[in-house]
């Protein structure tokens, strides 16, 4: 058994080599919390060892963020500082890699004036628009990875002391990113190849529809004619392969906005805005959610569906085998980076432009014409189980088994 420090070093190596795949002479922009300093420093060391010309760290201090929300003047939240925008854009222009190390803390802004939070989200959205466009178009390599901190850990492991919860959460993260396998980089290469094989198979089949069957689920999802399945590694504008999320277990595409019919039941609780929605069932007619029921959190589910008209339609269909390591852990992480990789899922709300052939260069209107849903929201919810069967229905009516008993049919 290797020591915690050795594990952390292997993790840092994986983030640099497989996550963003740092190239010689490249700059690296890291964002992470001050409490993660041991990991952040290891990431910087590994990046320099891989030939990085410069590593810049944007430190996050959640306690200071909270103090600012409590005490700073109102106007601080309505304007995103120009120098922050300029700094971010300078790294985008330099073709830097971006590493974001997250440790979700759903309670961080509990009790803060929602107006201040909303104002800041709007201001930072505008200030970082260029950066976000560059990320969405994969202009440069980027990755989002997780670190265990006490606030998150005690949510995942309630009843444990914070120290014990953090230790358990690190173990869960390390297992989810395949760090316990002999050579993690090789394990990722094999995992990536396996996911791309599924992507290629699905794209070759050109299914018109998917038909889901499970207890509480009988759902038909039509796919746009120009749908594209994607998954695992992406390629940036310089041809460098990178892994935008670690862990990642899904292959996914966009549903046809008006082509979803039947009903589907959730198989894991959905954590939304700090609240849990559990045991819910959605009924669809021509793409639209026409009925919703839930054993818990129905009012929160209704609020989500009322975000805008697009929140009544689906934007993503993702396939994840029930055998995946995160599914086997049986943990609820209260975080999409992990929870969406535990199970087959759908997303309420906006679809991704890159799930349509040539979509990255199309307007939202052109994408809508091809059947891609648009909304201000995108929320994944889990529907997979060991009892789920999925058939693909081809253009000629041929039915092909895609999933049997929760796993790939072949
Ligand atoms: Zn997904
Ligand atoms: Zn999603």
Coordinates of C-alpha atoms and ligand atoms in Angstrom, one line a residue:
X1 CA 0.0 0.0 0.0
X2 CA 1.5 3.3 -1.0
X3 CA 1.5 6.3 1.3
X4 CA -1.0 9.1 0.9
X5 CA 1.7 11.4 -0.4
X6 CA 2.7 8.9 -3.0
X7 CA -1.0 8.5 -4.1
X8 CA -1.3 12.3 -4.3
X9 CA 1.8 12.5 -6.5
X10 CA 0.5 9.8 -8.8
X11 CA -2.8 11.8 -9.0
X12 CA -0.9 15.0 -9.9
X13 CA 1.0 13.1 -12.6
X14 CA -2.3 11.8 -14.0
X15 CA -3.8 15.3 -14.0
X16 CA -0.9 16.7 -15.9
X17 CA -0.2 13.9 -18.4
X18 CA -3.7 12.5 -19.1
X19 CA -5.9 15.4 -17.9
X20 CA -4.5 18.3 -19.8
X21 CA -1.5 16.5 -21.5
X22 CA 0.9 19.4 -20.9
X23 CA 3.2 20.1 -23.9
X24 CA 6.8 21.4 -23.9
X25 CA 7.0 25.2 -23.6
X26 CA 3.3 25.5 -22.7
X27 CA 1.9 27.6 -19.9
X28 CA -0.4 26.1 -17.3
X29 CA -3.2 27.8 -15.4
X30 CA -4.3 26.1 -12.3
X31 CA -7.3 27.0 -10.0
X32 CA -7.7 25.4 -6.6
X33 CA -8.4 26.1 -3.0
X34 CA -5.7 27.1 -0.5
X35 CA -6.5 24.0 1.5
X36 CA -5.5 21.9 -1.5
X37 CA -2.0 23.4 -1.6
X38 CA -0.1 20.1 -1.3
X39 CA -1.9 18.8 -4.4
X40 CA -1.6 22.1 -6.3
X41 CA 2.2 22.2 -5.7
X42 CA 2.6 18.6 -6.9
X43 CA 0.6 19.5 -10.0
X44 CA 2.9 22.4 -10.6
X45 CA 6.0 20.3 -10.1
X46 CA 4.7 17.6 -12.5
X47 CA 3.8 20.3 -15.1
X48 CA 7.3 21.8 -15.0
X49 CA 8.7 18.3 -15.3
X50 CA 6.6 17.8 -18.4
X51 CA 8.2 20.9 -19.9
X52 CA 5.7 23.7 -18.9
X53 CA 7.2 27.2 -19.4
X54 CA 5.2 28.7 -16.6
X55 CA 2.6 27.5 -14.1
X56 CA 0.2 30.1 -12.8
X57 CA -2.0 29.3 -9.8
X58 CA -5.3 31.1 -9.1
X59 CA -5.8 30.4 -5.4
X60 CA -9.4 30.2 -4.1
X61 CA -10.1 30.8 -0.4
X62 CA -13.7 30.0 0.3
X63 CA -13.7 31.6 3.7
X64 CA -12.6 34.9 2.1
X65 CA -15.2 34.5 -0.7
X66 CA -17.9 34.1 2.0
X67 CA -16.6 37.2 3.9
X68 CA -16.8 39.2 0.7
X69 CA -20.4 38.1 0.1
X70 CA -21.3 39.0 3.6
X71 CA -19.6 42.4 3.9
X72 CA -18.4 43.9 0.6
X73 CA -20.3 46.8 -1.1
X74 CA -23.2 45.9 -3.4
X75 CA -21.4 47.2 -6.5
X76 CA -18.6 44.8 -6.1
X77 CA -20.9 42.0 -7.3
X78 CA -22.2 43.8 -10.4
X79 CA -18.9 44.4 -12.2
X80 CA -16.4 41.7 -13.0
X81 CA -12.9 43.3 -12.7
X82 CA -11.4 44.1 -16.1
X83 CA -8.0 43.0 -14.9
X84 CA -9.4 39.6 -14.1
X85 CA -10.8 39.3 -17.6
X86 CA -7.6 40.4 -19.1
X87 CA -5.6 37.9 -17.0
X88 CA -7.7 35.0 -18.1
X89 CA -7.7 36.1 -21.7
X90 CA -3.9 36.4 -21.7
X91 CA -3.6 32.8 -20.8
X92 CA -6.2 31.8 -23.4
X93 CA -4.3 33.8 -26.1
X94 CA -1.1 32.1 -25.0
X95 CA -2.7 28.7 -25.6
X96 CA -2.3 27.7 -21.9
X97 CA -3.7 24.5 -20.4
X98 CA -6.4 25.0 -17.8
X99 CA -6.6 22.7 -14.7
X100 CA -9.5 23.2 -12.4
X101 CA -9.4 21.4 -9.1
X102 CA -12.8 21.4 -7.4
X103 CA -14.2 20.4 -4.1
X104 CA -17.9 21.2 -4.1
X105 CA -19.3 22.9 -1.0
X106 CA -23.0 23.2 -1.5
X107 CA -23.5 25.0 1.8
X108 CA -20.8 27.7 1.2
X109 CA -23.3 30.5 0.3
X110 CA -26.1 29.4 2.6
X111 CA -27.9 32.5 3.9
X112 CA -26.2 34.9 1.5
X113 CA -28.5 37.4 -0.3
X114 CA -29.5 35.6 -3.6
X115 CA -29.4 39.0 -5.4
X116 CA -25.7 39.3 -4.7
X117 CA -25.0 35.8 -5.9
X118 CA -27.1 36.3 -9.0
X119 CA -25.4 39.6 -9.8
X120 CA -22.0 38.1 -9.5
X121 CA -22.9 35.1 -11.6
X122 CA -24.1 37.5 -14.3
X123 CA -21.1 39.7 -14.1
X124 CA -18.6 36.9 -14.1
X125 CA -20.5 35.2 -16.9
X126 CA -20.0 38.3 -19.0
X127 CA -16.4 38.8 -17.9
X128 CA -15.4 35.2 -18.6
X129 CA -17.4 34.8 -21.8
X130 CA -14.4 34.7 -24.1
X131 CA -12.7 32.1 -21.8
X132 CA -15.8 29.9 -21.7
X133 CA -16.3 30.0 -25.4
X134 CA -12.6 28.9 -25.8
X135 CA -13.2 26.1 -23.4
X136 CA -16.5 24.9 -25.1
X137 CA -14.7 24.9 -28.5
X138 CA -11.7 23.0 -27.0
X139 CA -9.4 25.7 -28.2
X140 CA -6.9 24.6 -25.6
X141 CA -6.7 21.5 -23.4
X142 CA -8.6 21.7 -20.1
X143 CA -9.6 19.4 -17.3
X144 CA -11.9 19.4 -14.2
X145 CA -10.8 17.1 -11.4
X146 CA -11.7 16.8 -7.7
X147 CA -10.0 17.1 -4.4
X148 CA -11.4 16.0 -1.0
X149 CA -12.1 18.7 1.5
X150 CA -14.0 18.4 4.8
X151 CA -17.2 20.2 3.8
X152 CA -17.8 17.9 0.9
X153 CA -16.4 14.8 2.6
X154 CA -18.9 15.0 5.5
X155 CA -21.8 15.2 3.0
X156 CA -20.7 12.1 1.2
X157 CA -19.8 10.3 4.5
X158 CA -22.3 11.5 7.1
X159 CA -21.6 10.3 10.6
X160 CA -17.9 10.1 10.1
X161 CA -15.5 12.6 11.7
X162 CA -14.3 15.2 9.2
X163 CA -10.8 13.6 9.2
X164 CA -12.1 10.1 8.6
X165 CA -14.6 11.4 6.0
X166 CA -11.8 13.2 4.1
X167 CA -9.7 10.0 4.1
X168 CA -12.6 8.0 2.8
X169 CA -13.4 10.6 0.1
X170 CA -9.8 10.6 -1.1
X171 CA -9.9 6.8 -1.4
X172 CA -13.2 7.1 -3.4
X173 CA -11.7 9.8 -5.7
X174 CA -8.5 7.7 -6.2
X175 CA -10.5 4.6 -7.1
X176 CA -12.8 6.6 -9.5
X177 CA -9.8 7.9 -11.4
X178 CA -8.3 4.4 -11.7
X179 CA -5.3 5.4 -9.6
X180 CA -5.2 2.0 -7.9
X181 CA -4.4 0.2 -11.1
X182 CA -0.7 -0.7 -11.7
X183 CA -0.1 2.0 -14.2
X184 CA -2.9 4.6 -14.2
X185 CA -1.8 6.3 -17.5
X186 CA -2.0 2.9 -19.2
X187 CA -5.3 2.1 -17.5
X188 CA -6.7 5.4 -18.9
X189 CA -5.4 4.7 -22.4
X190 CA -7.2 1.4 -22.3
X191 CA -10.4 3.0 -20.8
X192 CA -10.2 5.8 -23.4
X193 CA -9.9 3.3 -26.3
X194 CA -12.8 1.3 -25.0
X195 CA -15.1 4.4 -24.8
X196 CA -14.0 5.6 -28.2
X197 CA -14.8 2.1 -29.6
X198 CA -18.4 2.5 -28.3
X199 CA -18.6 6.0 -29.7
X200 CA -17.5 4.8 -33.1
X201 CA -19.9 1.9 -33.0
X202 CA -22.9 4.1 -32.1
X203 CA -22.0 6.7 -34.7
X204 CA -21.7 4.0 -37.3
X205 CA -25.2 2.6 -36.4
X206 CA -27.0 6.0 -37.0
X207 CA -29.8 4.8 -34.7
X208 CA -33.1 6.8 -35.2
X209 CA -34.4 5.9 -31.8
X210 CA -33.4 4.4 -28.5
X211 CA -35.9 2.4 -26.5
X212 CA -35.4 2.2 -22.7
X213 CA -37.1 -0.5 -20.6
X214 CA -36.7 -1.0 -16.8
X215 CA -39.0 -1.1 -13.8
X216 CA -40.9 2.3 -13.9
X217 CA -39.4 3.1 -17.3
X218 CA -40.7 2.7 -20.9
X219 CA -39.2 5.5 -22.9
X220 CA -38.5 6.1 -26.6
X221 CA -35.9 8.8 -27.4
X222 CA -35.5 9.8 -31.0
X223 CA -32.1 11.2 -32.1
X224 CA -31.5 14.1 -34.5
X225 CA -30.4 13.0 -38.0
X226 CA -27.1 14.7 -37.5
X227 CA -26.5 13.5 -34.0
X228 CA -22.9 12.7 -32.9
X229 CA -22.0 10.4 -30.0
X230 CA -18.9 11.6 -28.0
X231 CA -17.0 10.5 -24.9
X232 CA -13.7 10.3 -23.1
X233 CA -10.8 12.3 -24.6
X234 CA -11.2 15.4 -26.7
X235 CA -8.7 17.1 -29.1
X236 CA -7.7 20.7 -28.8
X237 CA -7.0 23.2 -31.7
X238 CA -3.4 22.1 -31.8
X239 CA -4.3 18.4 -32.1
X240 CA -3.4 17.6 -28.5
X241 CA -5.6 14.9 -26.9
X242 CA -6.9 15.6 -23.4
X243 CA -9.5 14.4 -20.8
X244 CA -11.9 17.3 -19.9
X245 CA -13.3 15.4 -16.9
X246 CA -11.7 12.9 -14.6
X247 CA -13.4 10.6 -13.8
X248 CA -15.4 10.0 -17.0
X249 CA -17.4 6.9 -17.9
X250 CA -20.1 8.2 -20.3
X251 CA -20.7 8.3 -24.0
X252 CA -23.4 10.7 -24.9
X253 CA -25.4 12.5 -27.6
X254 CA -28.3 14.8 -27.9
X255 CA -31.9 13.7 -28.2
X256 CA -34.3 15.1 -30.8
X257 CA -36.1 17.9 -28.9
X258 CA -39.6 16.9 -30.0
X259 CA -39.0 13.1 -30.1
X260 CA -39.2 11.8 -26.6
X261 CA -42.2 9.7 -25.6
X262 CA -43.2 7.6 -22.6
X263 CA -42.1 7.6 -19.0
X264 CA -38.8 7.3 -17.1
X265 CA -38.0 6.8 -13.4
X266 CA -35.0 8.1 -11.5
X267 CA -32.7 5.5 -9.9
X268 CA -30.6 7.8 -7.7
X269 CA -31.5 11.0 -5.8
X270 CA -30.8 14.2 -7.7
X271 CA -28.9 16.9 -5.7
X272 CA -30.1 20.3 -7.1
X273 CA -29.3 23.7 -5.5
X274 CA -28.5 22.0 -2.2
X275 CA -31.7 20.1 -2.1
X276 CA -32.5 16.4 -2.9
X277 CA -35.2 15.3 -5.4
X278 CA -35.8 11.6 -5.0
X279 CA -37.9 8.8 -6.5
X280 CA -39.2 10.8 -9.3
X281 CA -40.9 9.9 -12.6
X282 CA -41.3 12.0 -15.7
X283 CA -43.9 11.5 -18.5
X284 CA -43.1 12.8 -22.0
X285 CA -45.3 13.6 -25.0
X286 CA -43.5 14.7 -28.2
X287 CA -40.5 15.7 -26.2
X288 CA -42.2 17.7 -23.6
X289 CA -42.4 16.7 -19.9
X290 CA -46.2 16.7 -19.3
X291 CA -46.2 15.2 -15.8
X292 CA -43.8 14.9 -12.9
X293 CA -44.1 13.0 -9.7
X294 CA -41.6 12.6 -6.9
X295 CA -41.4 10.9 -3.5
X296 CA -39.3 13.8 -2.2
X297 CA -38.6 17.3 -3.4
X298 CA -41.5 17.6 -6.0
X299 CA -41.6 21.4 -5.4
X300 CA -37.9 21.7 -6.3
X301 CA -38.3 19.5 -9.3
X302 CA -41.2 21.7 -10.4
X303 CA -39.0 24.8 -10.0
X304 CA -36.3 23.2 -12.1
X305 CA -38.9 22.4 -14.9
X306 CA -40.2 26.0 -14.7
X307 CA -36.8 27.5 -15.4
X308 CA -37.8 28.1 -19.0
X309 CA -39.6 26.3 -21.8
X310 CA -36.4 24.4 -22.6
X311 CA -36.3 23.0 -19.1
X312 CA -39.4 20.9 -20.1
X313 CA -37.3 19.1 -22.7
X314 CA -34.1 16.9 -22.7
X315 CA -30.7 17.9 -23.9
X316 CA -28.5 14.8 -23.3
X317 CA -28.7 11.0 -23.5
X318 CA -25.7 9.3 -21.8
X319 CA -24.8 5.6 -21.6
X320 CA -22.8 4.4 -18.6
X321 CA -22.5 0.7 -17.7
X322 CA -23.8 -0.3 -14.3
X323 CA -20.4 -2.0 -13.8
X324 CA -18.6 1.4 -13.7
X325 CA -16.3 1.9 -10.7
X326 CA -18.4 4.8 -9.4
X327 CA -21.6 2.8 -9.7
X328 CA -19.9 0.0 -7.8
X329 CA -18.9 2.4 -5.0
X330 CA -22.6 2.9 -4.2
X331 CA -21.9 6.4 -3.0
X332 CA -23.8 9.6 -3.6
X333 CA -21.3 12.3 -4.2
X334 CA -23.7 15.3 -4.5
X335 CA -21.6 16.4 -7.5
X336 CA -22.2 15.8 -11.2
X337 CA -18.6 15.1 -12.0
X338 CA -19.0 11.9 -10.1
X339 CA -22.7 11.1 -10.0
X340 CA -23.3 11.4 -13.7
X341 CA -20.6 8.8 -14.2
X342 CA -22.3 6.2 -12.0
X343 CA -25.3 5.4 -14.3
X344 CA -27.2 5.8 -17.5
X345 CA -28.6 9.3 -17.4
X346 CA -30.6 12.0 -19.2
X347 CA -30.3 15.8 -18.8
X348 CA -33.1 18.2 -18.5
X349 CA -32.4 21.4 -20.5
X350 CA -29.8 22.5 -23.0
X351 CA -28.1 20.2 -25.5
X352 CA -24.4 20.5 -26.5
X353 CA -23.6 22.0 -30.0
X354 CA -20.8 19.4 -30.4
X355 CA -23.4 16.6 -30.3
X356 CA -24.5 17.8 -33.8
X357 CA -22.3 17.3 -36.8
X358 CA -20.7 20.7 -37.5
X359 CA -22.6 22.1 -34.6
X360 CA -19.7 24.0 -33.0
X361 CA -19.9 26.5 -35.8
X362 CA -23.7 26.8 -35.9
X363 CA -26.0 29.4 -34.4
X364 CA -28.4 28.4 -31.6
X365 CA -31.2 28.9 -34.1
X366 CA -29.7 26.6 -36.7
X367 CA -29.1 24.0 -34.0
X368 CA -32.7 24.3 -32.9
X369 CA -33.8 23.6 -36.4
X370 CA -31.8 20.4 -36.4
X371 CA -33.6 19.4 -33.1
X372 CA -31.2 20.5 -30.4
X373 CA -32.9 21.8 -27.2
X374 CA -31.9 25.2 -25.8
X375 CA -32.3 26.3 -22.1
X376 CA -30.5 28.2 -19.4
X377 CA -30.2 25.0 -17.5
X378 CA -28.6 21.6 -17.9
X379 CA -29.2 19.1 -15.1
X380 CA -28.3 15.4 -15.3
X381 CA -30.4 12.8 -13.6
X382 CA -29.7 9.1 -13.2
X383 CA -32.0 6.4 -14.7
X384 CA -29.7 3.4 -15.0
X385 CA -29.9 0.2 -13.0
X386 CA -29.0 -3.5 -13.3
X387 CA -32.4 -4.1 -14.8
X388 CA -32.2 -1.6 -17.7
X389 CA -32.4 -2.8 -21.3
X390 CA -31.9 -0.4 -24.2
X391 CA -32.5 -1.2 -27.9
X392 CA -31.3 0.9 -30.8
X393 CA -33.8 1.2 -33.7
X394 CA -32.1 1.8 -37.0
X395 CA -33.5 3.7 -40.0
X396 CA -34.7 0.4 -41.6
X397 CA -36.6 -0.6 -38.5
X398 CA -33.9 -3.1 -37.4
X399 CA -33.7 -3.4 -33.6
X400 CA -30.2 -3.8 -32.1
X401 CA -29.5 -4.6 -28.4
X402 CA -27.4 -1.8 -26.9
X403 CA -27.7 -2.4 -23.2
X404 CA -28.8 -5.6 -21.4
X405 CA -29.3 -5.8 -17.7
X406 CA -27.5 -2.4 -17.2
X407 CA -24.4 -3.2 -19.2
X408 CA -23.3 -3.0 -22.8
X409 CA -25.0 -5.8 -24.8
X410 CA -21.7 -6.7 -26.4
Ligands
LIG1 ZN1 -23.5 13.4 -18.9
LIG2 ZN1 -24.8 16.5 -18.6

